[in-house]
XYZ file of C-alpha atoms in Angstrom:
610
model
C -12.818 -122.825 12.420
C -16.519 -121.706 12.446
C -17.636 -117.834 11.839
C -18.936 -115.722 14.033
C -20.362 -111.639 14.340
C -22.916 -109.866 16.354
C -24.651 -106.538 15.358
C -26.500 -104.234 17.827
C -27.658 -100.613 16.723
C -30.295 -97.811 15.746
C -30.789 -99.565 12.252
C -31.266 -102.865 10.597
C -28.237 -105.030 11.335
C -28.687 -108.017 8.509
C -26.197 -105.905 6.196
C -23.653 -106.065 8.607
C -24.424 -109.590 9.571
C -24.034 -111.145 5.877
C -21.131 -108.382 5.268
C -19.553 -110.208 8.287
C -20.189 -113.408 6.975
C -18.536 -113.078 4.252
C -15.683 -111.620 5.151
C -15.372 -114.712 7.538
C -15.863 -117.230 4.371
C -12.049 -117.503 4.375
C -12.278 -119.915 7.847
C -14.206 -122.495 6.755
C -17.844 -123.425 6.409
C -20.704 -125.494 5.616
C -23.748 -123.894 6.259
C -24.555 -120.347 7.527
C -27.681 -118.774 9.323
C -28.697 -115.670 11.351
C -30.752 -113.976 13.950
C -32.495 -111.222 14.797
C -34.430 -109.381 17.438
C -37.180 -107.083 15.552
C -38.371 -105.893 18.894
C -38.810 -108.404 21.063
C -39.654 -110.474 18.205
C -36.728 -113.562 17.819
C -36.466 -114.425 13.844
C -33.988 -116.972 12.197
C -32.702 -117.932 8.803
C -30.848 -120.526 8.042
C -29.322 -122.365 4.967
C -26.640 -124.813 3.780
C -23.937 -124.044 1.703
C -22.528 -120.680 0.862
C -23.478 -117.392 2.859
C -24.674 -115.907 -0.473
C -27.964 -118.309 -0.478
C -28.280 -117.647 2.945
C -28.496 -113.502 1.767
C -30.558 -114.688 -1.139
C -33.289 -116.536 1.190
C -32.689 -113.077 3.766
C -33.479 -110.984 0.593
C -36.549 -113.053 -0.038
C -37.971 -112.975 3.705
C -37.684 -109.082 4.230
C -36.227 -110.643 7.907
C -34.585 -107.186 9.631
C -34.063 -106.240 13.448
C -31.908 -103.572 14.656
C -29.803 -106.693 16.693
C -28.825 -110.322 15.893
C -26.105 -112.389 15.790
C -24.791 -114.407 12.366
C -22.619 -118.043 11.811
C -20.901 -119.893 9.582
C -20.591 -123.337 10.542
C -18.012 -126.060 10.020
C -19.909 -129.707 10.994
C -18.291 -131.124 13.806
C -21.571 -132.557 16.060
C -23.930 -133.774 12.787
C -23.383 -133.341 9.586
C -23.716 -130.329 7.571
C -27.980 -130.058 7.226
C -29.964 -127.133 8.050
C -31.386 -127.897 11.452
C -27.951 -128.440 12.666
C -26.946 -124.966 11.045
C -26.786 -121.948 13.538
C -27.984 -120.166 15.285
C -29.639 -122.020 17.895
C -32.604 -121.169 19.548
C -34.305 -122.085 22.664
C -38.136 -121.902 23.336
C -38.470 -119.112 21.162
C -36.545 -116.771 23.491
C -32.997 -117.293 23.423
C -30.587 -117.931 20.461
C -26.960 -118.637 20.388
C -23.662 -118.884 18.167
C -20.870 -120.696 19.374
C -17.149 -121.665 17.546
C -15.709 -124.574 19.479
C -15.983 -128.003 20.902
C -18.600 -128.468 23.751
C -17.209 -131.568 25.238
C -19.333 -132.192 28.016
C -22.344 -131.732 25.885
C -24.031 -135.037 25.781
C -24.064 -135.198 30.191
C -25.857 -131.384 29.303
C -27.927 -132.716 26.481
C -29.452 -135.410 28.641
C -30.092 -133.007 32.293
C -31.686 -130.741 29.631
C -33.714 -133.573 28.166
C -34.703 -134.569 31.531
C -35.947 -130.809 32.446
C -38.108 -130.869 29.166
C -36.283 -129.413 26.908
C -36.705 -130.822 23.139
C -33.939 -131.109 21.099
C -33.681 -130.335 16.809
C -30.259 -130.927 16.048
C -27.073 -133.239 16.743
C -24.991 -130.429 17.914
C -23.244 -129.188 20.907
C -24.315 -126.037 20.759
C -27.869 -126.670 21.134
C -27.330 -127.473 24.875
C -25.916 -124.066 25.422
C -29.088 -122.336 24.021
C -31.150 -124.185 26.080
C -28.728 -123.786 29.403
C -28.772 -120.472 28.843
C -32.433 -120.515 28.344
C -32.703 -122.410 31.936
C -30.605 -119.742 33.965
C -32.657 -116.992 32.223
C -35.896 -118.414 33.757
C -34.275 -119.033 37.356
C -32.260 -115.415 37.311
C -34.001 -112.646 35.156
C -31.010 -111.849 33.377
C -29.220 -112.781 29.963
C -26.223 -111.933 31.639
C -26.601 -113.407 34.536
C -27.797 -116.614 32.450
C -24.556 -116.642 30.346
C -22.435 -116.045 33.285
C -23.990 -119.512 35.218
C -23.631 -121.270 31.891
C -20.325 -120.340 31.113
C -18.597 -122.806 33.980
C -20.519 -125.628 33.710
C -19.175 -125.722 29.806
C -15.927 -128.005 29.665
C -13.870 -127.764 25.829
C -13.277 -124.351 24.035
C -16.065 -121.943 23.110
C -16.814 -118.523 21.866
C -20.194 -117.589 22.481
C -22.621 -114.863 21.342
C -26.250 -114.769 22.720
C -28.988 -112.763 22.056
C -33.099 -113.237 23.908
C -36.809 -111.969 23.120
C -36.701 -110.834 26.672
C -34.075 -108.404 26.996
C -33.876 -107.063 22.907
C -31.294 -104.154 24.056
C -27.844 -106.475 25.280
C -26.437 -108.740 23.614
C -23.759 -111.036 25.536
C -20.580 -112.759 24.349
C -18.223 -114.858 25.995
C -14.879 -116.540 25.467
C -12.827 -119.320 26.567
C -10.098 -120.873 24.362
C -11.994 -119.173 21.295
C -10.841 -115.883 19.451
C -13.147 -112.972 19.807
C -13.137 -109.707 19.536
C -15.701 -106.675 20.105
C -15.708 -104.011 17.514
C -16.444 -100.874 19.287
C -18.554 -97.978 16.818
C -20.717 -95.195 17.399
C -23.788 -95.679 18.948
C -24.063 -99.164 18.049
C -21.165 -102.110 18.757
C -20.133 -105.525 17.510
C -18.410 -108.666 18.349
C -17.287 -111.219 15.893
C -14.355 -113.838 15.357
C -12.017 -111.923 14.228
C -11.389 -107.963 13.374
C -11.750 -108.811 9.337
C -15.161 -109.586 9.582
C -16.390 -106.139 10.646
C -13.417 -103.931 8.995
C -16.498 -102.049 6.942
C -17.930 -101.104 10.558
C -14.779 -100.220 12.660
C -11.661 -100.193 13.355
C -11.605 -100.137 17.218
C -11.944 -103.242 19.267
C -11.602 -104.689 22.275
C -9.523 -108.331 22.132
C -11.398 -110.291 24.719
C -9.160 -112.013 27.354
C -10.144 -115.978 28.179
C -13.044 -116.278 30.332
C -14.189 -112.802 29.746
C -18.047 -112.175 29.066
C -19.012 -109.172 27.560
C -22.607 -107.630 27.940
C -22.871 -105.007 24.832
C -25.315 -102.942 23.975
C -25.648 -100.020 21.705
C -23.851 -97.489 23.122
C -21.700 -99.080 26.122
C -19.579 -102.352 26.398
C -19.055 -104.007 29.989
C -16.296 -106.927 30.256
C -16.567 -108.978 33.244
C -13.219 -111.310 33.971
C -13.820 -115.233 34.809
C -14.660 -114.453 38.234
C -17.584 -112.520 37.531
C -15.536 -108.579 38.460
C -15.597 -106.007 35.525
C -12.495 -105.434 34.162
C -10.935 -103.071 31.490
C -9.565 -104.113 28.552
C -8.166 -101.779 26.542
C -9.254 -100.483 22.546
C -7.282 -101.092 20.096
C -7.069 -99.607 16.500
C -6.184 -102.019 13.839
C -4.175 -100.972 11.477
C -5.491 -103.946 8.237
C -7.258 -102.088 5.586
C -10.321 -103.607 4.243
C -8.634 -104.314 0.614
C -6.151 -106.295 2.411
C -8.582 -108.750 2.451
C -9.830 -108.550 -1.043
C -8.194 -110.586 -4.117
C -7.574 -107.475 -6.025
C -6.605 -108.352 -9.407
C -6.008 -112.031 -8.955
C -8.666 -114.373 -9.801
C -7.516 -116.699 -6.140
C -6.280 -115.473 -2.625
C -3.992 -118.252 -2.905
C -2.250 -116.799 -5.707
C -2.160 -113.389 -4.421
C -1.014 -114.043 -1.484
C 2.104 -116.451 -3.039
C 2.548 -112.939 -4.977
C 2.850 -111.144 -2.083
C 5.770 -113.203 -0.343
C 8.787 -110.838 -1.085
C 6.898 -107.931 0.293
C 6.415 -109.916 3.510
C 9.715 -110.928 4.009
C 10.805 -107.547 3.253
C 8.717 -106.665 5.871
C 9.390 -109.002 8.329
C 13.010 -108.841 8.278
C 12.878 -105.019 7.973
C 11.195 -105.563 11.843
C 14.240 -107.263 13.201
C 16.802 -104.622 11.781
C 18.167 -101.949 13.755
C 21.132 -100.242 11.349
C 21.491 -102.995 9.549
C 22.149 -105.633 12.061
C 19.691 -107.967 14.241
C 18.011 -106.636 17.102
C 17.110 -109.123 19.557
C 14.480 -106.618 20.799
C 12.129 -107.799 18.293
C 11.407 -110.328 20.357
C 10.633 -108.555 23.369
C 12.033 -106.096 25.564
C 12.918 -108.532 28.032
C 14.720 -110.993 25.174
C 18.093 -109.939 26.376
C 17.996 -111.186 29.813
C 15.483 -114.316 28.585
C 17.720 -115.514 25.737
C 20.502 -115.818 27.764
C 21.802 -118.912 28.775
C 19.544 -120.895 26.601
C 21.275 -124.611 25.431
C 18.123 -125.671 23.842
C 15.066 -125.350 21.934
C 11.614 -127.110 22.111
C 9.531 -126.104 18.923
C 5.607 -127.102 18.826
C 3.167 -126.412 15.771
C 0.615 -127.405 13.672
C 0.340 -128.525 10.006
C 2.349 -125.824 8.012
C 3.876 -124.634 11.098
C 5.133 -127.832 12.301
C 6.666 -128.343 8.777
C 8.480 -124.453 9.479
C 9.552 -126.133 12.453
C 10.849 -129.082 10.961
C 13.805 -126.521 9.090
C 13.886 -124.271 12.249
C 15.261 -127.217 13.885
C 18.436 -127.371 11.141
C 18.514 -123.868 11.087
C 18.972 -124.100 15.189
C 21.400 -126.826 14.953
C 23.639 -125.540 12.283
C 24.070 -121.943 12.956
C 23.387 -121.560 16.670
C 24.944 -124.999 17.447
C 22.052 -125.816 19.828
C 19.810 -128.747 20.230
C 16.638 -128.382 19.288
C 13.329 -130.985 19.126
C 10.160 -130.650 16.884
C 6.623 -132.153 17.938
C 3.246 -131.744 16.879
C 1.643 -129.463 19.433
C -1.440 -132.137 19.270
C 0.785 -134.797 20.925
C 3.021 -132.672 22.963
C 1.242 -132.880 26.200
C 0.022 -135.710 25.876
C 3.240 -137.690 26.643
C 4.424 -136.300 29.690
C 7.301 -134.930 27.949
C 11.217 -134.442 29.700
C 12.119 -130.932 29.792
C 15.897 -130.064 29.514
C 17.068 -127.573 31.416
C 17.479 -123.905 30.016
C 15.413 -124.752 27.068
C 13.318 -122.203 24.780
C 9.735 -123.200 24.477
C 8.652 -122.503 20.714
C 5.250 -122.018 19.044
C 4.312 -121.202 15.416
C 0.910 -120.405 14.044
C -0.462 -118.172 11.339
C -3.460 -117.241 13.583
C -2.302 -117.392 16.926
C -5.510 -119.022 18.110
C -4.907 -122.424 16.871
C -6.191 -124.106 19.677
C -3.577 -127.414 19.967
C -0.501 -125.186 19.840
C -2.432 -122.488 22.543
C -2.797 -125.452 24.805
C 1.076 -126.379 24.466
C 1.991 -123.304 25.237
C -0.269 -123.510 28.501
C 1.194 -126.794 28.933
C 5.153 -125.269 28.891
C 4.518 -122.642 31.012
C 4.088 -124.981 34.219
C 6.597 -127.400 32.877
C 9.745 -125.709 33.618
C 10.670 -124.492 30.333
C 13.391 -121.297 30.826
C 11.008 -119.056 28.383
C 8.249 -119.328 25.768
C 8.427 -117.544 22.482
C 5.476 -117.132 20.210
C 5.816 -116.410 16.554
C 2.893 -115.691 14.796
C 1.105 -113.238 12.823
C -1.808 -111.688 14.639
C -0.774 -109.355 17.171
C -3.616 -109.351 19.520
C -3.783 -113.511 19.429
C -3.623 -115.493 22.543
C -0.525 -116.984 21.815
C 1.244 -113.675 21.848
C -0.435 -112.522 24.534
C 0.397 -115.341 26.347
C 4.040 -115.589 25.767
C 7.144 -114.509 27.267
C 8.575 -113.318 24.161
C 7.309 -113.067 20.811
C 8.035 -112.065 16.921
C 5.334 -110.581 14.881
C 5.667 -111.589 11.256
C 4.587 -108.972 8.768
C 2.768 -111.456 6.539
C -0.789 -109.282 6.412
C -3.949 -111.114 6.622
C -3.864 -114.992 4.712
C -7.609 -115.451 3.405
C -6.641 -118.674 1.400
C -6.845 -122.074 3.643
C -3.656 -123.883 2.488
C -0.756 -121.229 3.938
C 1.840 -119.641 1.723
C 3.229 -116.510 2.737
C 2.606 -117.226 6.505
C 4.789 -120.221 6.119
C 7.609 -118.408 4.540
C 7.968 -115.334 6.720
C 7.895 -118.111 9.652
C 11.027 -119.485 8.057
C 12.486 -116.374 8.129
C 11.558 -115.644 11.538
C 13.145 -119.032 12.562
C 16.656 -117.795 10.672
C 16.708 -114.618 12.491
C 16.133 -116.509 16.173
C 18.706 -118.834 15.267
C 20.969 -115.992 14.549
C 20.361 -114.286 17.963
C 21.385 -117.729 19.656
C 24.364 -118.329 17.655
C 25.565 -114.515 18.533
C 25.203 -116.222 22.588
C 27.154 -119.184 21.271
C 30.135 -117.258 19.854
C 29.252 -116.203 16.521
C 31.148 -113.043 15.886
C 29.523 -109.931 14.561
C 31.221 -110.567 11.028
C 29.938 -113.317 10.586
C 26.412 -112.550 11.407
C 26.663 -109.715 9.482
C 27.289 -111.386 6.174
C 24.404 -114.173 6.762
C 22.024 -111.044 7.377
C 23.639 -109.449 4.114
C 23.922 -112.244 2.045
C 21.628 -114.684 2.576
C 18.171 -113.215 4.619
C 18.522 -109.371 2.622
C 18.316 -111.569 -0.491
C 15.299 -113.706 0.404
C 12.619 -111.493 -1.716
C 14.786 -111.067 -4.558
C 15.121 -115.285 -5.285
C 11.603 -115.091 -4.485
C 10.691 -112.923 -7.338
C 12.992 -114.828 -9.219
C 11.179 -117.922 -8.605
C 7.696 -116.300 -9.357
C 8.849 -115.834 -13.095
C 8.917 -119.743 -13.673
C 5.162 -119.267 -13.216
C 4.719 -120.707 -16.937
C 7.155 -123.863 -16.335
C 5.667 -124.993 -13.253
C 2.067 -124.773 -14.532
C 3.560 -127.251 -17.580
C 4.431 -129.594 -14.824
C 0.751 -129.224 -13.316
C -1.162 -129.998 -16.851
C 1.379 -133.527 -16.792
C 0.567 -134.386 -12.938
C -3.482 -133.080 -13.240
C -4.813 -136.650 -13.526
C -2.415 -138.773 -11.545
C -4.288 -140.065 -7.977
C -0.933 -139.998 -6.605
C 2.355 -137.975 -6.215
C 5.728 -138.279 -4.324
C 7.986 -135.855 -2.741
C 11.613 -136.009 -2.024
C 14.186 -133.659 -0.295
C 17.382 -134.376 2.158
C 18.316 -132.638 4.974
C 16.234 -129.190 5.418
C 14.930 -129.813 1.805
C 12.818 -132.530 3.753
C 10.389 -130.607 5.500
C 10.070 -128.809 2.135
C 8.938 -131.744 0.418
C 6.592 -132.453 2.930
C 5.077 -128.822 2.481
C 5.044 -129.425 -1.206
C 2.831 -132.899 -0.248
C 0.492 -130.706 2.176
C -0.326 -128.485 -0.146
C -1.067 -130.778 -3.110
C -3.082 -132.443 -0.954
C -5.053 -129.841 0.649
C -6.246 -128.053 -2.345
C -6.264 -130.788 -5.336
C -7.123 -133.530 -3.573
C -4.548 -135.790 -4.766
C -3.072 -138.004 -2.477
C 0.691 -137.411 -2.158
C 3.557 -138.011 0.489
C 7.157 -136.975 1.059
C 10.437 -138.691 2.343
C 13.822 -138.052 2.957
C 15.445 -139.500 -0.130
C 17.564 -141.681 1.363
C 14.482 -143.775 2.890
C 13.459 -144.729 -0.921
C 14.755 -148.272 -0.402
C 12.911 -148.586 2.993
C 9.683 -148.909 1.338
C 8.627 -145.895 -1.132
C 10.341 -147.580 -3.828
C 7.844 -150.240 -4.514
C 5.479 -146.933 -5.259
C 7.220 -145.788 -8.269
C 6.088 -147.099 -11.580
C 5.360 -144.773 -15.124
C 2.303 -143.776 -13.243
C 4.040 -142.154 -10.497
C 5.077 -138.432 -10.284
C 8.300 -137.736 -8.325
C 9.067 -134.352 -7.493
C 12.451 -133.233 -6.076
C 13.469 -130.290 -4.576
C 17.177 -130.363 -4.952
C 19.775 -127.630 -4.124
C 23.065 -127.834 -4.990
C 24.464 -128.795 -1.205
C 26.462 -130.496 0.864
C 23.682 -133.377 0.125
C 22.849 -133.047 -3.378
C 24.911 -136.103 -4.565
C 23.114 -138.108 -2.495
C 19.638 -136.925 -3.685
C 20.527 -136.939 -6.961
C 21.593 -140.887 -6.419
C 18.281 -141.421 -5.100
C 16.858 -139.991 -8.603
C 18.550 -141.984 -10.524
C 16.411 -145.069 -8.536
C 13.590 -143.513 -9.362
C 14.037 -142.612 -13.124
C 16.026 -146.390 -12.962
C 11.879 -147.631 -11.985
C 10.213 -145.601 -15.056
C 9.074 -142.901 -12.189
C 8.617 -139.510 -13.815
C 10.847 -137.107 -11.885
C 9.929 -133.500 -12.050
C 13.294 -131.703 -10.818
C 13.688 -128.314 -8.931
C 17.065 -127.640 -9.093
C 20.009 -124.828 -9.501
C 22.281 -127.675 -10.777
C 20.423 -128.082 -14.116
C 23.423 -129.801 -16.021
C 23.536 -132.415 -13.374
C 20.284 -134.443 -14.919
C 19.458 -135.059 -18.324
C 16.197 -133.998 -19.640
C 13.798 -136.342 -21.426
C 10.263 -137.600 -21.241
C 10.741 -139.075 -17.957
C 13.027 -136.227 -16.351
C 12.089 -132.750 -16.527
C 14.199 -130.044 -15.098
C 13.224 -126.672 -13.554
C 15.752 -124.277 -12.775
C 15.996 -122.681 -9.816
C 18.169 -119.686 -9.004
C 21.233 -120.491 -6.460
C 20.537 -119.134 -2.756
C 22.856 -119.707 -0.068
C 22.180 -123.219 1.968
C 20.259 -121.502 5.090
C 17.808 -119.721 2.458
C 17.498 -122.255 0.485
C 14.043 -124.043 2.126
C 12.325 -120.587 1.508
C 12.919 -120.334 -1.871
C 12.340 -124.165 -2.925
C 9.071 -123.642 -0.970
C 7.636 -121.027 -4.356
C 7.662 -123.407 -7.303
C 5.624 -126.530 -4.729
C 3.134 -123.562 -3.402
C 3.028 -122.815 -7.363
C 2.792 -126.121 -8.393
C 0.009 -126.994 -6.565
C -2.206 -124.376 -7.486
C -2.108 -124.769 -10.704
C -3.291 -128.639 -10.617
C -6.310 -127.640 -8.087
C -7.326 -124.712 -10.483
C -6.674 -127.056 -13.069
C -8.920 -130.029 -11.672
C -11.538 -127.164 -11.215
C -11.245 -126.949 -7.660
C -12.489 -124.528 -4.606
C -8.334 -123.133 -4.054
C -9.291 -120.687 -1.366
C -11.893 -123.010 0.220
C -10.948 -126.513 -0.078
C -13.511 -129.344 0.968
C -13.320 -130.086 4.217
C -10.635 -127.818 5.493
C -10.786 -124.528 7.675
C -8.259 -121.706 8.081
C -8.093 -121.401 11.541
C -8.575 -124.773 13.651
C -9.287 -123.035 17.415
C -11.095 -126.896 18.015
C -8.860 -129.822 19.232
């Protein structure tokens, strides 16, 4: 959730630091600080709100040192005031980042307290400067310091640490918090993630958990969990820096909901071997894992969990198998019932999301048959950490509330339940046409849907001032509405929910007056008399129903029923495509209302905190 990046080298590091920064914006943040070793001279600066007054107040100082270490942090411990900002410093000597929860901190806090040690802030993290600080004094060594700290430190953590005493190492460690160590010449990094030093390097090293890396200028030394150097290789990533940029578009959000038919062309071009599915691209070993499978067990988070939500029909009407959805933050909590030769599933954008990581870790000693990861980072933990996995080819997602990460996931989820039906019976033929027909075709309805840009953001100027909104779908249109709800919510801050339809009369109902926007997504399937039925109740209650539909002539238009058209996609494509216009829709109330679109209040990109 927080930011994170490290600088040591033969020249002042603060242009890398706020560089970093703000290329780590995109996670999350309330306040931002650095510092720096001039010497052995420890300096901070730190300010709330956005990184750029933190440069201007930088700017102002003339602060400099050829090391230090940089944060952006999202409040968790104390609310969001400067001497809770990072980083945290102990006695002058030591001073620390950290992304994570800390959840033995206040047993810490008070030992600490008890040892004389003064405390500034409500954090966690100040506990871990000040541990640190203690080992330093008892062993001589930063490293060794970090090393004793790192056990007696119970939650998730990613930690950088820098000390007056030894100005030429700088020492980072990791346990169920990404981090990475950029790797240049004659001077090395470490931050949260590879985009926040892409203007330094493109070689890192992709920290393994429990790892703790001592870095200096020109040499990097991991040490595994038990305290034995280990090698982990360098990697060259292959994101460009204008990946990451907004180009043309005034919002990443809208970029990147611009850039969904080149992802799915992408993805799906991964999973084609002469024009039919290869079950390699889940693995090597997906041939002998798939096999036998007679159910699936999906787990996710927010967007992912709603992805899940239409993997689940997608698994249960083409591959004929049963299949459960749960949100990975309750999953092992509930001592859950595994079925025998069943497919543990996770989805995230990051990979690092730190509920779903811990289901994962949960599965694999549960007795699930095989874990499969889909994702879009590569080098994440969850891939990593999974028996299979499928990379999609959605490029980096800067904006908070996910669009193209969510679609190529749904896409991802048609091509797995493809692969099963083939081990259920589905003939070649058959297969061949879905691929064809209905997954080949995905970008083109998608840029078909981008070109009702103008008609959607009508709907937006009529649904800007309303302080609540409803969402209907049936069947896989469901999770879609839900989507549609999540998003409206997360960046315009109007409170909205979705149903199924057909649970209007269970209570919804008595919501709908002439104040009340209803928005239906609406395909012309097996189910669309029935959701069209439930319309009627609505319009029936003076709701305003705003329709998304490719069975126009099926509703009459007037001021309290407007109609967008939507092209006609086969039935398993169809939750992709109705997914454009809500993504659209949304965006164009928050930008309406005024609001932060990339960076809504409250709300990180990646949540690696449980």
């Amino acid at each position: 959730m927080c930011g994170l990046v490290g600088a040591i080298a033969n020249r002042d590091v603060i242009p890398v630091l706020v560089d970093g920064l703000r290329n780590l914006e995109y996670r999350g943040y309330d306040s931002a600080g650095v510092a720096t070793l001039n010497g052995d001279v420890l300096n901070k600066q730190r300010a709330v709100g956005k990184v750029e007054i933190l440069a201007g107040q930088l700017a102002a100082s003339g602060m400099s040192g050829s090391m230090g270490i940089g944060h952006t942090r999202w409040a968790t411990h104390g609310s969001p005031v400067e001497h809770n900002a990072h980083p945290h410093v102990s006695t002058e000597m030591v001073a620390v980042v950290h992304n994570g929860i800390i959840e033995n901190y206040q047993a810490l806090r008070t030992e600490l307290s008890n040892l004389g040690y003064a405390f500034e802030s409500q954090t966690d993290t100040e506990v871990i400067a000040h541990r640190i600080h203690f080992h330093l004094m008892q062993k001589g060594s930063l490293l060794a310091a970090v090393q004793a700290t790192v056990p007696e430190l119970e939650g998730a953590f990613a930690i950088a640490a820098i000390s007056s005493e030894e100005p030429s190492r700088m020492i980072a460690a990791r346990l169920g918090s990404p981090l990475v160590v950029g790797i240049g010449d004659k001077e090395n990094f470490v931050a949260s993630d590879v985009t926040a030093l892409l203007s330094e390097t493109r070689q890192f090293i992709y920290l393994e958990e429990g790892d703790v890396a001592d870095i200096r200028s020109d040499s990097v030394t991991v040490y595994n969990r038990y305290n034995r150097r280990a090698e982990r290789p360098i990697q060259t990533s292959t994101l460009e820096k204008h990946a990451a940029s907004k180009g043309d578009y005034p919002h990443y959000m809208l970029k990147e909901i611009h850039e969904q038919s080149t992802a799915l062309r992408q993805t799906l071009s991964t999973a084609l071997f002469e024009e039919s599915l290869n079950e390699r691209c889940f693995g090597d070993n997906a041939a002998s894992l798939l096999t036998g499978i007679e159910a699936v067990q999906i787990c996710a988070c927010g967007t992912s969990y709603h992805a899940g939500l239409v993997g689940r029909h997608l698994i249960e009407t083409v591959a004929k198998r049963s299949c459960w959805v749960e949100h990975a933050s309750e999953f092992r909590y509930r001592d859950p019932v595994v079925p025998a030769n069943t497919l543990f599933v996770v989805l995230s954008q990051s990979g690092e999301t730190a509920d779903t990581l811990a289901a994962l870790r949960y599965a694999r000693t549960a007795g699930y048959a095989a874990s499969l990861a889909i994702c879009n980072v590569a080098s994440s933990s969850l891939v990593r950490e999974s028996d299979l996995h499928f990379l999609t080819q959605a490029g980096p997602e800067i904006g908070v509330a996910s669009t193209k990460a969510f679609t190529t996931q749904l896409l991802a989820l048609n091509i797995l339940a493809l692969l099963l039906a083939r081990r259920n019976g589905m003939d070649a033929i058959t297969e061949a046409a879905i691929t064809a027909h209905s997954l080949k075709k995905a970008c083109f309805a998608v840029e078909s849907v981008l070109s009702l840009d103008d008609q959607i953001r009508d709907v937006a100027t009529q649904i800007v001032d309303k302080h609540h909104a409803l969402f209907l779908g049936r069947g896989a249109m469901y999770p879609i509405a839900l989507e549609g709800a999540l998003k409206l919510k997360e960046i315009s801050y109007i409170h909205a929910e979705a149903y199924p339809g057909g649970e209007l009369k269970h209570g919804p109902l008595a919501l709908v007056d002439h104040e009340m926007p209803v928005i239906a997504a609406a395909p012309g399937n097996k189910l669309f008399a029935k959701i069209q039925a439930n319309l009627q109740e609505v319009e029936a209650r003076g709701g305003q129903l705003f329709v998304f539909t490719d069975k126009p002539d099926s509703f009459t238009s007037n001021d309290r029923c407007q109609v967008i058209t939507m092209p006609s996609v086969d039935e398993i494509l169809a939750p992709l495509v109705y997914t454009i216009p809500l993504q659209l829709l949304a965006y164009h109330v928050a930008v309406i209302r005024g609001n932060n679109v990339d960076q809504p209040r409250n709300l990180a990109k990646s949540v690696t905190v449980e």
